[in-house]
Amino acid sequence: MKFIMKNQAISIRYGLLIAAALIIYFLLLSLLGLHTDPIYSLFNGVITGAGIYLCIKNYQTYKGMKFKYQKGFMAGIISGFLATFIFTLFFGIYATNFDPNFITEILEGWQNDNNTNIAMLLFVVATMGFATSLVLTLAFMQLFKSSWNTRQAKKDLAS
């Protein structure tokens, strides 16, 4: 039980750090007037990726070189999903309470014939964050997983 709590503590800590970095980056873009340009949201993937990588690396350091793929994957995915959830909440609060023109500015390219509103925008932000977290966690776990091409792994598979 203590192992599960430590795994979750690592994931939660990194999830909070990723969310804080995403929020700070968004606020910095807002100060510069660049927060309505979607090209800058590409850097969100870099921030999320760095946080997930560090989360899995920290988990590996805690567990040692031999750790289960599923546990490392869970650590990365929890941190990414938590960060996405927190950032989406912040984004919704910001878009509805702090900058009333933000929704209009960001959605003006979308509102051709569609009935797009804040709910659709939040859905897109959340979906992008969850997809980024899933793909990056899968990619990073390829770096951290144990190789099955060793003599010991072949012995373990044979038994």
PDB file of N, CA and C in Angstrom, residues 17 26 31 35 37 39 41 54 56 60 64 72 74 83 85 89 95 105 107 112 117 123-125 136 143 148:
ATOM      1  N   LEU A  17       2.871  20.338 -10.983  1.00  0.00           N
ATOM      2  CA  LEU A  17       3.955  21.149 -11.572  1.00  0.00           C
ATOM      3  C   LEU A  17       3.703  21.418 -13.058  1.00  0.00           C
ATOM      4  N   PHE A  26       0.614  30.270 -20.240  1.00  0.00           N
ATOM      5  CA  PHE A  26      -0.575  30.904 -20.805  1.00  0.00           C
ATOM      6  C   PHE A  26      -0.679  32.357 -20.344  1.00  0.00           C
ATOM      7  N   LEU A  31      -0.093  38.231 -21.283  1.00  0.00           N
ATOM      8  CA  LEU A  31       0.534  39.534 -21.059  1.00  0.00           C
ATOM      9  C   LEU A  31       1.109  40.109 -22.346  1.00  0.00           C
ATOM     10  N   HIS A  35      -1.991  35.084 -26.607  1.00  0.00           N
ATOM     11  CA  HIS A  35      -2.747  33.928 -26.129  1.00  0.00           C
ATOM     12  C   HIS A  35      -3.893  33.510 -27.045  1.00  0.00           C
ATOM     13  N   ASP A  37      -3.492  33.253 -30.357  1.00  0.00           N
ATOM     14  CA  ASP A  37      -2.883  32.621 -31.527  1.00  0.00           C
ATOM     15  C   ASP A  37      -2.609  31.150 -31.200  1.00  0.00           C
ATOM     16  N   ILE A  39      -0.970  28.815 -32.552  1.00  0.00           N
ATOM     17  CA  ILE A  39       0.354  28.242 -32.831  1.00  0.00           C
ATOM     18  C   ILE A  39       1.190  28.135 -31.550  1.00  0.00           C
ATOM     19  N   SER A  41       0.178  27.295 -28.702  1.00  0.00           N
ATOM     20  CA  SER A  41      -0.238  26.171 -27.867  1.00  0.00           C
ATOM     21  C   SER A  41       0.597  24.919 -28.156  1.00  0.00           C
ATOM     22  N   LEU A  54       9.968  13.712 -16.762  1.00  0.00           N
ATOM     23  CA  LEU A  54      10.573  13.826 -15.435  1.00  0.00           C
ATOM     24  C   LEU A  54       9.820  13.007 -14.396  1.00  0.00           C
ATOM     25  N   ILE A  56       8.190  10.112 -14.948  1.00  0.00           N
ATOM     26  CA  ILE A  56       8.566   8.705 -15.135  1.00  0.00           C
ATOM     27  C   ILE A  56      10.004   8.471 -14.680  1.00  0.00           C
ATOM     28  N   GLN A  60      11.198   5.966 -11.809  1.00  0.00           N
ATOM     29  CA  GLN A  60      12.218   4.953 -12.043  1.00  0.00           C
ATOM     30  C   GLN A  60      13.328   5.051 -10.993  1.00  0.00           C
ATOM     31  N   GLY A  64      13.970   2.013  -8.842  1.00  0.00           N
ATOM     32  CA  GLY A  64      15.170   1.335  -9.269  1.00  0.00           C
ATOM     33  C   GLY A  64      15.044   0.974 -10.742  1.00  0.00           C
ATOM     34  N   GLY A  72       5.035   2.452 -14.468  1.00  0.00           N
ATOM     35  CA  GLY A  72       5.623   3.664 -15.037  1.00  0.00           C
ATOM     36  C   GLY A  72       4.642   4.387 -15.943  1.00  0.00           C
ATOM     37  N   MET A  74       1.394   4.257 -15.694  1.00  0.00           N
ATOM     38  CA  MET A  74       0.375   4.855 -14.844  1.00  0.00           C
ATOM     39  C   MET A  74       0.880   6.158 -14.220  1.00  0.00           C
ATOM     40  N   ALA A  83      -2.740  17.273 -14.885  1.00  0.00           N
ATOM     41  CA  ALA A  83      -2.354  18.592 -15.388  1.00  0.00           C
ATOM     42  C   ALA A  83      -3.368  19.104 -16.400  1.00  0.00           C
ATOM     43  N   PHE A  85      -6.561  18.309 -16.629  1.00  0.00           N
ATOM     44  CA  PHE A  85      -7.799  18.644 -15.919  1.00  0.00           C
ATOM     45  C   PHE A  85      -7.689  20.010 -15.248  1.00  0.00           C
ATOM     46  N   LEU A  89      -9.701  23.526 -16.286  1.00  0.00           N
ATOM     47  CA  LEU A  89     -10.482  24.311 -15.318  1.00  0.00           C
ATOM     48  C   LEU A  89     -10.027  25.765 -15.308  1.00  0.00           C
ATOM     49  N   ALA A  95     -11.403  32.185 -19.347  1.00  0.00           N
ATOM     50  CA  ALA A  95     -12.182  32.571 -20.526  1.00  0.00           C
ATOM     51  C   ALA A  95     -13.545  33.148 -20.172  1.00  0.00           C
ATOM     52  N   GLU A 105     -12.416  36.419 -29.460  1.00  0.00           N
ATOM     53  CA  GLU A 105     -11.191  36.489 -30.258  1.00  0.00           C
ATOM     54  C   GLU A 105     -10.728  35.113 -30.712  1.00  0.00           C
ATOM     55  N   LEU A 107     -12.512  32.322 -30.901  1.00  0.00           N
ATOM     56  CA  LEU A 107     -13.506  31.575 -31.661  1.00  0.00           C
ATOM     57  C   LEU A 107     -13.877  32.214 -32.998  1.00  0.00           C
ATOM     58  N   ASN A 112     -17.801  29.915 -38.474  1.00  0.00           N
ATOM     59  CA  ASN A 112     -18.289  30.099 -39.832  1.00  0.00           C
ATOM     60  C   ASN A 112     -19.780  29.800 -39.847  1.00  0.00           C
ATOM     61  N   ASN A 117     -19.196  27.373 -28.885  1.00  0.00           N
ATOM     62  CA  ASN A 117     -19.267  28.143 -27.648  1.00  0.00           C
ATOM     63  C   ASN A 117     -18.141  27.718 -26.715  1.00  0.00           C
ATOM     64  N   PHE A 123     -13.851  21.515 -24.424  1.00  0.00           N
ATOM     65  CA  PHE A 123     -13.755  20.129 -24.876  1.00  0.00           C
ATOM     66  C   PHE A 123     -12.504  19.929 -25.736  1.00  0.00           C
ATOM     67  N   VAL A 124     -12.248  20.868 -26.623  1.00  0.00           N
ATOM     68  CA  VAL A 124     -11.063  20.777 -27.490  1.00  0.00           C
ATOM     69  C   VAL A 124      -9.785  20.874 -26.670  1.00  0.00           C
ATOM     70  N   VAL A 125      -9.738  21.806 -25.713  1.00  0.00           N
ATOM     71  CA  VAL A 125      -8.552  21.954 -24.858  1.00  0.00           C
ATOM     72  C   VAL A 125      -8.301  20.670 -24.073  1.00  0.00           C
ATOM     73  N   LEU A 136       2.536  10.961 -25.441  1.00  0.00           N
ATOM     74  CA  LEU A 136       3.875  11.188 -24.889  1.00  0.00           C
ATOM     75  C   LEU A 136       4.236  10.156 -23.834  1.00  0.00           C
ATOM     76  N   LEU A 143      11.455   4.461 -23.823  1.00  0.00           N
ATOM     77  CA  LEU A 143      12.810   4.769 -23.376  1.00  0.00           C
ATOM     78  C   LEU A 143      13.142   4.117 -22.035  1.00  0.00           C
ATOM     79  N   TRP A 148      13.861  -6.840 -23.530  1.00  0.00           N
ATOM     80  CA  TRP A 148      13.618  -8.278 -23.454  1.00  0.00           C
ATOM     81  C   TRP A 148      14.702  -9.048 -24.213  1.00  0.00           C
TER      82      TRP A 148
END
